[in-house]
Amino acid sequence: MSYQSLLLALMAERVHPDDSSPESGQFSGNFSSGEFPRKPAPPPATYVIKVPKDQIYYVPPPEREHLIQRLSRKKVNRSRFRCCLCSFLATIFIVIVLAGISLATLYLVFRPESSKYSVEGFSVSGINLTSSSPISPKFNVTVKSRNGNGKIGIYYEKGSTVDVYYNDVDLCNGALPTFYQPAMNVTVIKTALTGSRIQLTSAMRKEMRDELSKKTMPFKLKIKAPVKIKVGSVKTWTITVKVNCDVTVDKLTAPSSIVSGKCSHDVDIW
Protein backbone atom coordinates (compact mmCIF):
# COMPACT_ATOMS: atom_id res chain seq x y z
CA MET A 1 0.00 0.00 0.00
CA SER A 2 1.29 3.36 -0.90
CA TYR A 3 1.91 6.19 1.56
CA GLN A 4 -1.05 8.28 0.35
CA SER A 5 -3.52 5.40 0.68
CA LEU A 6 -2.32 4.77 4.22
CA LEU A 7 -2.78 8.41 5.20
CA LEU A 8 -6.35 8.52 3.87
CA ALA A 9 -7.26 5.38 5.74
CA LEU A 10 -5.97 6.84 9.04
CA MET A 11 -7.95 10.08 8.58
CA ALA A 12 -11.12 8.16 7.78
CA GLU A 13 -10.84 6.26 11.06
CA ARG A 14 -10.19 9.33 13.30
CA VAL A 15 -12.61 11.97 11.79
CA HIS A 16 -16.33 11.71 12.80
CA PRO A 17 -18.50 14.25 11.06
CA ASP A 18 -21.21 16.09 13.10
CA ASP A 19 -24.86 15.63 12.34
CA SER A 20 -24.97 19.03 10.72
CA SER A 21 -22.19 20.38 8.62
CA PRO A 22 -20.64 23.59 9.98
CA GLU A 23 -20.92 26.81 8.15
CA SER A 24 -17.88 28.49 6.75
CA GLY A 25 -16.04 30.60 9.29
CA GLN A 26 -17.87 29.03 12.33
CA PHE A 27 -15.19 26.65 13.51
CA SER A 28 -13.89 27.09 17.05
CA GLY A 29 -12.73 23.53 17.84
CA ASN A 30 -9.33 21.86 17.44
CA PHE A 31 -9.03 20.95 13.80
CA SER A 32 -5.94 18.88 14.39
CA SER A 33 -7.86 16.58 16.72
CA GLY A 34 -10.57 16.06 14.12
CA GLU A 35 -13.39 17.69 16.25
CA PHE A 36 -15.80 20.00 14.52
CA PRO A 37 -17.76 22.72 16.57
CA ARG A 38 -21.51 22.81 16.67
CA LYS A 39 -23.34 25.58 14.87
CA PRO A 40 -24.16 28.46 17.37
CA ALA A 41 -27.81 29.38 18.00
CA PRO A 42 -28.94 32.42 16.03
CA PRO A 43 -29.75 35.64 18.02
CA PRO A 44 -33.46 36.19 18.74
CA ALA A 45 -35.33 38.35 16.25
CA THR A 46 -37.48 40.30 18.81
CA TYR A 47 -37.02 41.75 22.27
CA VAL A 48 -39.67 42.50 24.96
CA ILE A 49 -38.80 45.41 27.24
CA LYS A 50 -41.11 46.24 30.14
CA VAL A 51 -41.24 49.95 31.10
CA PRO A 52 -43.48 51.41 33.88
CA LYS A 53 -46.42 53.39 32.55
CA ASP A 54 -45.48 56.60 34.36
CA GLN A 55 -42.12 56.63 32.60
CA ILE A 56 -43.54 56.55 29.06
CA TYR A 57 -43.34 59.92 27.32
CA TYR A 58 -44.95 60.95 24.08
CA VAL A 59 -42.63 62.63 21.66
CA PRO A 60 -44.55 64.41 18.88
CA PRO A 61 -43.26 64.31 15.35
CA PRO A 62 -41.27 67.36 14.25
CA GLU A 63 -44.05 68.68 12.01
CA ARG A 64 -46.44 68.90 14.97
CA GLU A 65 -44.02 70.13 17.55
CA HIS A 66 -44.95 73.81 17.06
CA LEU A 67 -48.64 72.97 17.56
CA ILE A 68 -47.88 71.21 20.84
CA GLN A 69 -45.82 74.18 22.02
CA ARG A 70 -48.62 76.63 21.17
CA LEU A 71 -51.18 74.54 23.05
CA SER A 72 -48.82 74.36 26.01
CA ARG A 73 -48.45 78.15 26.05
CA LYS A 74 -52.24 78.54 25.96
CA LYS A 75 -52.61 76.25 28.97
CA VAL A 76 -50.00 78.26 30.87
CA ASN A 77 -51.74 81.56 30.00
CA ARG A 78 -55.11 80.18 31.09
CA SER A 79 -53.65 79.05 34.38
CA ARG A 80 -52.14 82.49 34.99
CA PHE A 81 -55.43 84.19 34.09
CA ARG A 82 -57.35 81.98 36.52
CA CYS A 83 -54.87 82.73 39.27
CA CYS A 84 -55.13 86.48 38.64
CA LEU A 85 -58.93 86.33 38.53
CA CYS A 86 -59.08 84.40 41.79
CA SER A 87 -56.71 86.90 43.44
CA PHE A 88 -58.78 89.84 42.17
CA LEU A 89 -62.06 88.35 43.43
CA ALA A 90 -60.49 87.53 46.77
CA THR A 91 -59.26 91.13 47.10
CA ILE A 92 -62.70 92.54 46.26
CA PHE A 93 -64.31 90.21 48.79
CA ILE A 94 -61.85 91.26 51.50
CA VAL A 95 -62.44 94.96 50.74
CA ILE A 96 -66.22 94.51 50.95
CA VAL A 97 -65.94 92.65 54.24
CA LEU A 98 -63.64 95.31 55.72
CA ALA A 99 -65.95 98.09 54.52
CA GLY A 100 -68.93 96.34 56.09
CA ILE A 101 -67.08 95.95 59.36
CA SER A 102 -66.06 99.63 59.31
CA LEU A 103 -69.63 100.81 58.63
CA ALA A 104 -70.98 98.56 61.36
CA THR A 105 -68.39 99.92 63.78
CA LEU A 106 -69.25 103.52 62.88
CA TYR A 107 -72.94 102.83 63.36
CA LEU A 108 -72.39 101.28 66.79
CA VAL A 109 -70.11 104.13 67.87
CA PHE A 110 -72.05 107.15 66.55
CA ARG A 111 -75.61 105.76 66.35
CA PRO A 112 -76.58 108.01 63.39
CA GLU A 113 -80.18 109.03 62.85
CA SER A 114 -81.86 110.79 59.96
CA SER A 115 -82.61 114.48 60.12
CA LYS A 116 -86.21 115.56 60.70
CA TYR A 117 -87.90 118.02 58.34
CA SER A 118 -91.02 120.15 58.64
CA VAL A 119 -92.65 123.03 56.74
CA GLU A 120 -92.87 126.17 58.89
CA GLY A 121 -94.00 128.70 56.27
CA PHE A 122 -95.79 128.48 52.91
CA SER A 123 -96.78 131.76 51.24
CA VAL A 124 -98.49 131.73 47.81
CA SER A 125 -99.09 134.47 45.23
CA GLY A 126 -99.56 134.92 41.50
CA ILE A 127 -102.33 132.34 40.96
CA ASN A 128 -105.45 133.85 39.33
CA LEU A 129 -108.26 131.33 39.03
CA THR A 130 -110.77 133.69 37.38
CA SER A 131 -108.84 134.05 34.11
CA SER A 132 -107.85 131.47 31.52
CA SER A 133 -104.47 133.13 30.98
CA PRO A 134 -101.28 131.30 32.01
CA ILE A 135 -100.18 131.89 35.58
CA SER A 136 -96.76 132.73 37.03
CA PRO A 137 -96.96 131.59 40.66
CA LYS A 138 -94.56 132.51 43.45
CA PHE A 139 -94.01 130.55 46.64
CA ASN A 140 -91.97 131.50 49.70
CA VAL A 141 -91.23 128.30 51.57
CA THR A 142 -89.71 127.92 55.02
CA VAL A 143 -88.37 124.48 55.97
CA LYS A 144 -86.94 123.48 59.34
CA SER A 145 -84.22 120.82 59.49
CA ARG A 146 -83.32 119.19 62.80
CA ASN A 147 -80.03 117.27 63.12
CA GLY A 148 -80.29 115.21 66.28
CA ASN A 149 -76.94 113.46 65.95
CA GLY A 150 -74.44 114.18 68.68
CA LYS A 151 -71.26 113.61 66.65
CA ILE A 152 -72.34 113.99 63.02
CA GLY A 153 -72.51 117.16 60.91
CA ILE A 154 -74.20 117.60 57.52
CA TYR A 155 -72.96 119.56 54.51
CA TYR A 156 -75.76 120.63 52.14
CA GLU A 157 -74.08 120.86 48.72
CA LYS A 158 -74.89 122.58 45.44
CA GLY A 159 -77.30 120.98 43.00
CA SER A 160 -80.46 120.77 45.12
CA THR A 161 -83.96 121.15 43.68
CA VAL A 162 -87.23 122.31 45.29
CA ASP A 163 -90.55 121.95 43.47
CA VAL A 164 -94.20 122.62 44.33
CA TYR A 165 -96.90 120.53 42.64
CA TYR A 166 -100.64 120.71 42.43
CA ASN A 167 -101.76 117.21 41.52
CA ASP A 168 -99.18 116.33 38.83
CA VAL A 169 -98.59 119.90 37.59
CA ASP A 170 -95.20 121.42 38.50
CA LEU A 171 -96.11 124.99 39.44
CA CYS A 172 -92.69 126.36 40.42
CA ASN A 173 -89.13 125.40 41.28
CA GLY A 174 -86.01 126.62 43.03
CA ALA A 175 -83.08 125.42 45.14
CA LEU A 176 -81.85 125.30 48.73
CA PRO A 177 -78.88 127.41 49.81
CA THR A 178 -75.61 125.63 50.57
CA PHE A 179 -74.77 125.46 54.29
CA TYR A 180 -73.27 123.29 57.01
CA GLN A 181 -75.46 121.98 59.82
CA PRO A 182 -73.44 120.95 62.89
CA ALA A 183 -74.36 118.21 65.33
CA MET A 184 -77.39 118.75 67.61
CA ASN A 185 -78.57 121.71 65.55
CA VAL A 186 -81.86 123.05 64.20
CA THR A 187 -81.61 125.11 60.99
CA VAL A 188 -84.46 127.09 59.39
CA ILE A 189 -84.13 127.35 55.60
CA LYS A 190 -86.02 129.92 53.53
CA THR A 191 -86.23 129.69 49.76
CA ALA A 192 -88.17 131.49 47.04
CA LEU A 193 -89.72 129.49 44.22
CA THR A 194 -91.07 130.82 40.93
CA GLY A 195 -92.97 129.49 37.95
CA SER A 196 -93.55 131.00 34.55
CA ARG A 197 -96.53 130.74 32.21
CA ILE A 198 -98.14 127.65 33.66
CA GLN A 199 -101.29 126.76 31.75
CA LEU A 200 -104.10 125.32 33.86
CA THR A 201 -107.04 123.48 32.35
CA SER A 202 -110.57 124.69 33.02
CA ALA A 203 -111.27 121.55 35.04
CA MET A 204 -108.21 122.15 37.21
CA ARG A 205 -109.23 125.80 37.80
CA LYS A 206 -112.69 124.71 38.88
CA GLU A 207 -111.21 122.10 41.22
CA MET A 208 -108.86 124.65 42.78
CA ARG A 209 -111.74 127.12 43.31
CA ASP A 210 -113.70 124.41 45.12
CA GLU A 211 -110.71 123.65 47.37
CA LEU A 212 -110.17 127.35 48.02
CA SER A 213 -113.79 127.81 49.04
CA LYS A 214 -113.19 125.23 51.81
CA LYS A 215 -109.85 126.86 52.75
CA THR A 216 -108.06 123.57 52.09
CA MET A 217 -105.80 124.17 49.12
CA PRO A 218 -103.44 121.14 48.91
CA PHE A 219 -99.91 121.27 47.50
CA LYS A 220 -97.03 118.85 47.41
CA LEU A 221 -93.50 120.06 48.20
CA LYS A 222 -90.59 117.96 46.88
CA ILE A 223 -86.98 118.57 47.92
CA LYS A 224 -83.96 116.76 46.55
CA ALA A 225 -80.65 117.74 48.18
CA PRO A 226 -77.13 116.30 47.82
CA VAL A 227 -75.38 116.16 51.21
CA LYS A 228 -72.15 114.92 52.72
CA ILE A 229 -71.92 113.54 56.23
CA LYS A 230 -69.06 114.63 58.49
CA VAL A 231 -67.98 112.05 61.07
CA GLY A 232 -65.15 113.47 63.15
CA SER A 233 -62.73 114.86 60.59
CA VAL A 234 -63.89 112.54 57.79
CA LYS A 235 -66.43 113.48 55.11
CA THR A 236 -68.38 110.82 53.28
CA TRP A 237 -69.23 110.64 49.61
CA THR A 238 -72.30 112.51 48.30
CA ILE A 239 -75.61 111.20 49.60
CA THR A 240 -78.98 112.32 48.21
CA VAL A 241 -81.73 113.29 50.66
CA LYS A 242 -85.30 113.31 49.33
CA VAL A 243 -88.02 115.12 51.29
CA ASN A 244 -91.73 114.94 50.35
CA CYS A 245 -94.23 117.14 52.17
CA ASP A 246 -98.01 117.39 51.86
CA VAL A 247 -98.96 120.98 52.67
CA THR A 248 -102.46 122.46 52.86
CA VAL A 249 -103.00 126.23 53.06
CA ASP A 250 -106.11 128.33 53.64
CA LYS A 251 -105.73 130.79 50.72
CA LEU A 252 -103.69 131.72 47.65
CA THR A 253 -102.71 135.19 48.74
CA ALA A 254 -100.08 136.38 51.16
CA PRO A 255 -100.10 135.94 54.00
CA SER A 256 -101.47 132.42 54.03
CA SER A 257 -101.59 129.96 56.91
CA ILE A 258 -100.69 126.30 56.91
CA VAL A 259 -103.72 124.18 57.72
CA SER A 260 -101.78 120.90 57.79
CA GLY A 261 -98.32 119.68 56.86
CA LYS A 262 -96.69 116.30 56.96
CA CYS A 263 -93.21 115.40 55.67
CA SER A 264 -91.45 112.14 54.93
CA HIS A 265 -87.89 111.60 53.72
CA ASP A 266 -85.72 109.02 52.06
CA VAL A 267 -81.97 108.67 51.49
CA ASP A 268 -80.07 107.38 48.46
CA ILE A 269 -76.69 106.28 49.81
CA TRP A 270 -75.13 105.74 46.38
PDB file of C-alpha atoms in Angstrom, residues 119-269:
ATOM      1  CA  VAL A 119     -92.651 123.028  56.738  1.00  0.00           C
ATOM      2  CA  GLU A 120     -92.874 126.173  58.891  1.00  0.00           C
ATOM      3  CA  GLY A 121     -94.000 128.698  56.274  1.00  0.00           C
ATOM      4  CA  PHE A 122     -95.792 128.483  52.909  1.00  0.00           C
ATOM      5  CA  SER A 123     -96.781 131.761  51.244  1.00  0.00           C
ATOM      6  CA  VAL A 124     -98.486 131.728  47.807  1.00  0.00           C
ATOM      7  CA  SER A 125     -99.094 134.469  45.228  1.00  0.00           C
ATOM      8  CA  GLY A 126     -99.563 134.924  41.497  1.00  0.00           C
ATOM      9  CA  ILE A 127    -102.330 132.344  40.965  1.00  0.00           C
ATOM     10  CA  ASN A 128    -105.447 133.846  39.331  1.00  0.00           C
ATOM     11  CA  LEU A 129    -108.258 131.328  39.030  1.00  0.00           C
ATOM     12  CA  THR A 130    -110.771 133.692  37.378  1.00  0.00           C
ATOM     13  CA  SER A 131    -108.839 134.049  34.112  1.00  0.00           C
ATOM     14  CA  SER A 132    -107.849 131.469  31.515  1.00  0.00           C
ATOM     15  CA  SER A 133    -104.469 133.127  30.982  1.00  0.00           C
ATOM     16  CA  PRO A 134    -101.282 131.302  32.006  1.00  0.00           C
ATOM     17  CA  ILE A 135    -100.181 131.888  35.582  1.00  0.00           C
ATOM     18  CA  SER A 136     -96.756 132.730  37.025  1.00  0.00           C
ATOM     19  CA  PRO A 137     -96.959 131.594  40.659  1.00  0.00           C
ATOM     20  CA  LYS A 138     -94.560 132.510  43.447  1.00  0.00           C
ATOM     21  CA  PHE A 139     -94.006 130.555  46.639  1.00  0.00           C
ATOM     22  CA  ASN A 140     -91.975 131.503  49.700  1.00  0.00           C
ATOM     23  CA  VAL A 141     -91.235 128.296  51.566  1.00  0.00           C
ATOM     24  CA  THR A 142     -89.707 127.924  55.021  1.00  0.00           C
ATOM     25  CA  VAL A 143     -88.369 124.481  55.974  1.00  0.00           C
ATOM     26  CA  LYS A 144     -86.938 123.483  59.340  1.00  0.00           C
ATOM     27  CA  SER A 145     -84.216 120.816  59.486  1.00  0.00           C
ATOM     28  CA  ARG A 146     -83.318 119.189  62.800  1.00  0.00           C
ATOM     29  CA  ASN A 147     -80.032 117.275  63.117  1.00  0.00           C
ATOM     30  CA  GLY A 148     -80.291 115.206  66.275  1.00  0.00           C
ATOM     31  CA  ASN A 149     -76.936 113.456  65.945  1.00  0.00           C
ATOM     32  CA  GLY A 150     -74.437 114.178  68.684  1.00  0.00           C
ATOM     33  CA  LYS A 151     -71.260 113.612  66.652  1.00  0.00           C
ATOM     34  CA  ILE A 152     -72.336 113.994  63.018  1.00  0.00           C
ATOM     35  CA  GLY A 153     -72.511 117.158  60.906  1.00  0.00           C
ATOM     36  CA  ILE A 154     -74.200 117.595  57.522  1.00  0.00           C
ATOM     37  CA  TYR A 155     -72.960 119.558  54.515  1.00  0.00           C
ATOM     38  CA  TYR A 156     -75.757 120.631  52.139  1.00  0.00           C
ATOM     39  CA  GLU A 157     -74.078 120.859  48.725  1.00  0.00           C
ATOM     40  CA  LYS A 158     -74.888 122.584  45.439  1.00  0.00           C
ATOM     41  CA  GLY A 159     -77.296 120.976  42.998  1.00  0.00           C
ATOM     42  CA  SER A 160     -80.456 120.773  45.124  1.00  0.00           C
ATOM     43  CA  THR A 161     -83.960 121.149  43.680  1.00  0.00           C
ATOM     44  CA  VAL A 162     -87.227 122.309  45.293  1.00  0.00           C
ATOM     45  CA  ASP A 163     -90.547 121.953  43.473  1.00  0.00           C
ATOM     46  CA  VAL A 164     -94.200 122.615  44.326  1.00  0.00           C
ATOM     47  CA  TYR A 165     -96.897 120.527  42.641  1.00  0.00           C
ATOM     48  CA  TYR A 166    -100.643 120.707  42.434  1.00  0.00           C
ATOM     49  CA  ASN A 167    -101.757 117.211  41.518  1.00  0.00           C
ATOM     50  CA  ASP A 168     -99.183 116.333  38.825  1.00  0.00           C
ATOM     51  CA  VAL A 169     -98.588 119.899  37.594  1.00  0.00           C
ATOM     52  CA  ASP A 170     -95.198 121.421  38.500  1.00  0.00           C
ATOM     53  CA  LEU A 171     -96.110 124.994  39.444  1.00  0.00           C
ATOM     54  CA  CYS A 172     -92.691 126.363  40.416  1.00  0.00           C
ATOM     55  CA  ASN A 173     -89.130 125.399  41.281  1.00  0.00           C
ATOM     56  CA  GLY A 174     -86.014 126.623  43.031  1.00  0.00           C
ATOM     57  CA  ALA A 175     -83.077 125.422  45.140  1.00  0.00           C
ATOM     58  CA  LEU A 176     -81.847 125.301  48.731  1.00  0.00           C
ATOM     59  CA  PRO A 177     -78.877 127.409  49.810  1.00  0.00           C
ATOM     60  CA  THR A 178     -75.608 125.632  50.568  1.00  0.00           C
ATOM     61  CA  PHE A 179     -74.768 125.457  54.290  1.00  0.00           C
ATOM     62  CA  TYR A 180     -73.272 123.288  57.013  1.00  0.00           C
ATOM     63  CA  GLN A 181     -75.456 121.976  59.817  1.00  0.00           C
ATOM     64  CA  PRO A 182     -73.437 120.954  62.885  1.00  0.00           C
ATOM     65  CA  ALA A 183     -74.355 118.214  65.334  1.00  0.00           C
ATOM     66  CA  MET A 184     -77.387 118.747  67.607  1.00  0.00           C
ATOM     67  CA  ASN A 185     -78.570 121.715  65.552  1.00  0.00           C
ATOM     68  CA  VAL A 186     -81.864 123.051  64.198  1.00  0.00           C
ATOM     69  CA  THR A 187     -81.614 125.108  60.993  1.00  0.00           C
ATOM     70  CA  VAL A 188     -84.457 127.090  59.393  1.00  0.00           C
ATOM     71  CA  ILE A 189     -84.129 127.354  55.604  1.00  0.00           C
ATOM     72  CA  LYS A 190     -86.021 129.920  53.533  1.00  0.00           C
ATOM     73  CA  THR A 191     -86.227 129.690  49.761  1.00  0.00           C
ATOM     74  CA  ALA A 192     -88.173 131.489  47.040  1.00  0.00           C
ATOM     75  CA  LEU A 193     -89.721 129.486  44.222  1.00  0.00           C
ATOM     76  CA  THR A 194     -91.070 130.825  40.929  1.00  0.00           C
ATOM     77  CA  GLY A 195     -92.969 129.489  37.951  1.00  0.00           C
ATOM     78  CA  SER A 196     -93.548 130.998  34.549  1.00  0.00           C
ATOM     79  CA  ARG A 197     -96.525 130.744  32.206  1.00  0.00           C
ATOM     80  CA  ILE A 198     -98.142 127.649  33.664  1.00  0.00           C
ATOM     81  CA  GLN A 199    -101.293 126.758  31.748  1.00  0.00           C
ATOM     82  CA  LEU A 200    -104.104 125.320  33.860  1.00  0.00           C
ATOM     83  CA  THR A 201    -107.041 123.479  32.354  1.00  0.00           C
ATOM     84  CA  SER A 202    -110.567 124.688  33.022  1.00  0.00           C
ATOM     85  CA  ALA A 203    -111.271 121.548  35.043  1.00  0.00           C
ATOM     86  CA  MET A 204    -108.211 122.152  37.207  1.00  0.00           C
ATOM     87  CA  ARG A 205    -109.229 125.796  37.796  1.00  0.00           C
ATOM     88  CA  LYS A 206    -112.687 124.714  38.884  1.00  0.00           C
ATOM     89  CA  GLU A 207    -111.209 122.103  41.218  1.00  0.00           C
ATOM     90  CA  MET A 208    -108.858 124.652  42.783  1.00  0.00           C
ATOM     91  CA  ARG A 209    -111.742 127.120  43.306  1.00  0.00           C
ATOM     92  CA  ASP A 210    -113.697 124.409  45.115  1.00  0.00           C
ATOM     93  CA  GLU A 211    -110.706 123.653  47.369  1.00  0.00           C
ATOM     94  CA  LEU A 212    -110.175 127.346  48.017  1.00  0.00           C
ATOM     95  CA  SER A 213    -113.791 127.809  49.045  1.00  0.00           C
ATOM     96  CA  LYS A 214    -113.192 125.232  51.810  1.00  0.00           C
ATOM     97  CA  LYS A 215    -109.853 126.860  52.745  1.00  0.00           C
ATOM     98  CA  THR A 216    -108.061 123.573  52.093  1.00  0.00           C
ATOM     99  CA  MET A 217    -105.801 124.173  49.119  1.00  0.00           C
ATOM    100  CA  PRO A 218    -103.440 121.143  48.912  1.00  0.00           C
ATOM    101  CA  PHE A 219     -99.911 121.273  47.499  1.00  0.00           C
ATOM    102  CA  LYS A 220     -97.031 118.854  47.407  1.00  0.00           C
ATOM    103  CA  LEU A 221     -93.504 120.060  48.196  1.00  0.00           C
ATOM    104  CA  LYS A 222     -90.591 117.959  46.883  1.00  0.00           C
ATOM    105  CA  ILE A 223     -86.983 118.571  47.918  1.00  0.00           C
ATOM    106  CA  LYS A 224     -83.958 116.764  46.546  1.00  0.00           C
ATOM    107  CA  ALA A 225     -80.651 117.745  48.179  1.00  0.00           C
ATOM    108  CA  PRO A 226     -77.126 116.299  47.817  1.00  0.00           C
ATOM    109  CA  VAL A 227     -75.377 116.164  51.210  1.00  0.00           C
ATOM    110  CA  LYS A 228     -72.147 114.921  52.725  1.00  0.00           C
ATOM    111  CA  ILE A 229     -71.920 113.540  56.230  1.00  0.00           C
ATOM    112  CA  LYS A 230     -69.063 114.626  58.489  1.00  0.00           C
ATOM    113  CA  VAL A 231     -67.977 112.048  61.067  1.00  0.00           C
ATOM    114  CA  GLY A 232     -65.153 113.471  63.149  1.00  0.00           C
ATOM    115  CA  SER A 233     -62.730 114.858  60.588  1.00  0.00           C
ATOM    116  CA  VAL A 234     -63.888 112.538  57.787  1.00  0.00           C
ATOM    117  CA  LYS A 235     -66.432 113.485  55.115  1.00  0.00           C
ATOM    118  CA  THR A 236     -68.380 110.818  53.277  1.00  0.00           C
ATOM    119  CA  TRP A 237     -69.234 110.638  49.609  1.00  0.00           C
ATOM    120  CA  THR A 238     -72.302 112.509  48.296  1.00  0.00           C
ATOM    121  CA  ILE A 239     -75.611 111.199  49.600  1.00  0.00           C
ATOM    122  CA  THR A 240     -78.981 112.325  48.207  1.00  0.00           C
ATOM    123  CA  VAL A 241     -81.731 113.288  50.657  1.00  0.00           C
ATOM    124  CA  LYS A 242     -85.301 113.310  49.334  1.00  0.00           C
ATOM    125  CA  VAL A 243     -88.024 115.117  51.289  1.00  0.00           C
ATOM    126  CA  ASN A 244     -91.728 114.937  50.346  1.00  0.00           C
ATOM    127  CA  CYS A 245     -94.230 117.141  52.169  1.00  0.00           C
ATOM    128  CA  ASP A 246     -98.011 117.386  51.857  1.00  0.00           C
ATOM    129  CA  VAL A 247     -98.963 120.977  52.665  1.00  0.00           C
ATOM    130  CA  THR A 248    -102.461 122.455  52.862  1.00  0.00           C
ATOM    131  CA  VAL A 249    -102.996 126.231  53.058  1.00  0.00           C
ATOM    132  CA  ASP A 250    -106.106 128.331  53.640  1.00  0.00           C
ATOM    133  CA  LYS A 251    -105.728 130.793  50.717  1.00  0.00           C
ATOM    134  CA  LEU A 252    -103.695 131.715  47.647  1.00  0.00           C
ATOM    135  CA  THR A 253    -102.705 135.195  48.745  1.00  0.00           C
ATOM    136  CA  ALA A 254    -100.075 136.381  51.164  1.00  0.00           C
ATOM    137  CA  PRO A 255    -100.099 135.942  54.001  1.00  0.00           C
ATOM    138  CA  SER A 256    -101.470 132.418  54.032  1.00  0.00           C
ATOM    139  CA  SER A 257    -101.592 129.963  56.906  1.00  0.00           C
ATOM    140  CA  ILE A 258    -100.689 126.302  56.910  1.00  0.00           C
ATOM    141  CA  VAL A 259    -103.719 124.176  57.716  1.00  0.00           C
ATOM    142  CA  SER A 260    -101.775 120.903  57.795  1.00  0.00           C
ATOM    143  CA  GLY A 261     -98.325 119.684  56.858  1.00  0.00           C
ATOM    144  CA  LYS A 262     -96.688 116.299  56.959  1.00  0.00           C
ATOM    145  CA  CYS A 263     -93.209 115.397  55.670  1.00  0.00           C
ATOM    146  CA  SER A 264     -91.450 112.139  54.926  1.00  0.00           C
ATOM    147  CA  HIS A 265     -87.894 111.605  53.720  1.00  0.00           C
ATOM    148  CA  ASP A 266     -85.716 109.020  52.057  1.00  0.00           C
ATOM    149  CA  VAL A 267     -81.969 108.669  51.494  1.00  0.00           C
ATOM    150  CA  ASP A 268     -80.072 107.378  48.461  1.00  0.00           C
ATOM    151  CA  ILE A 269     -76.687 106.280  49.808  1.00  0.00           C
TER     152      ILE A 269
END
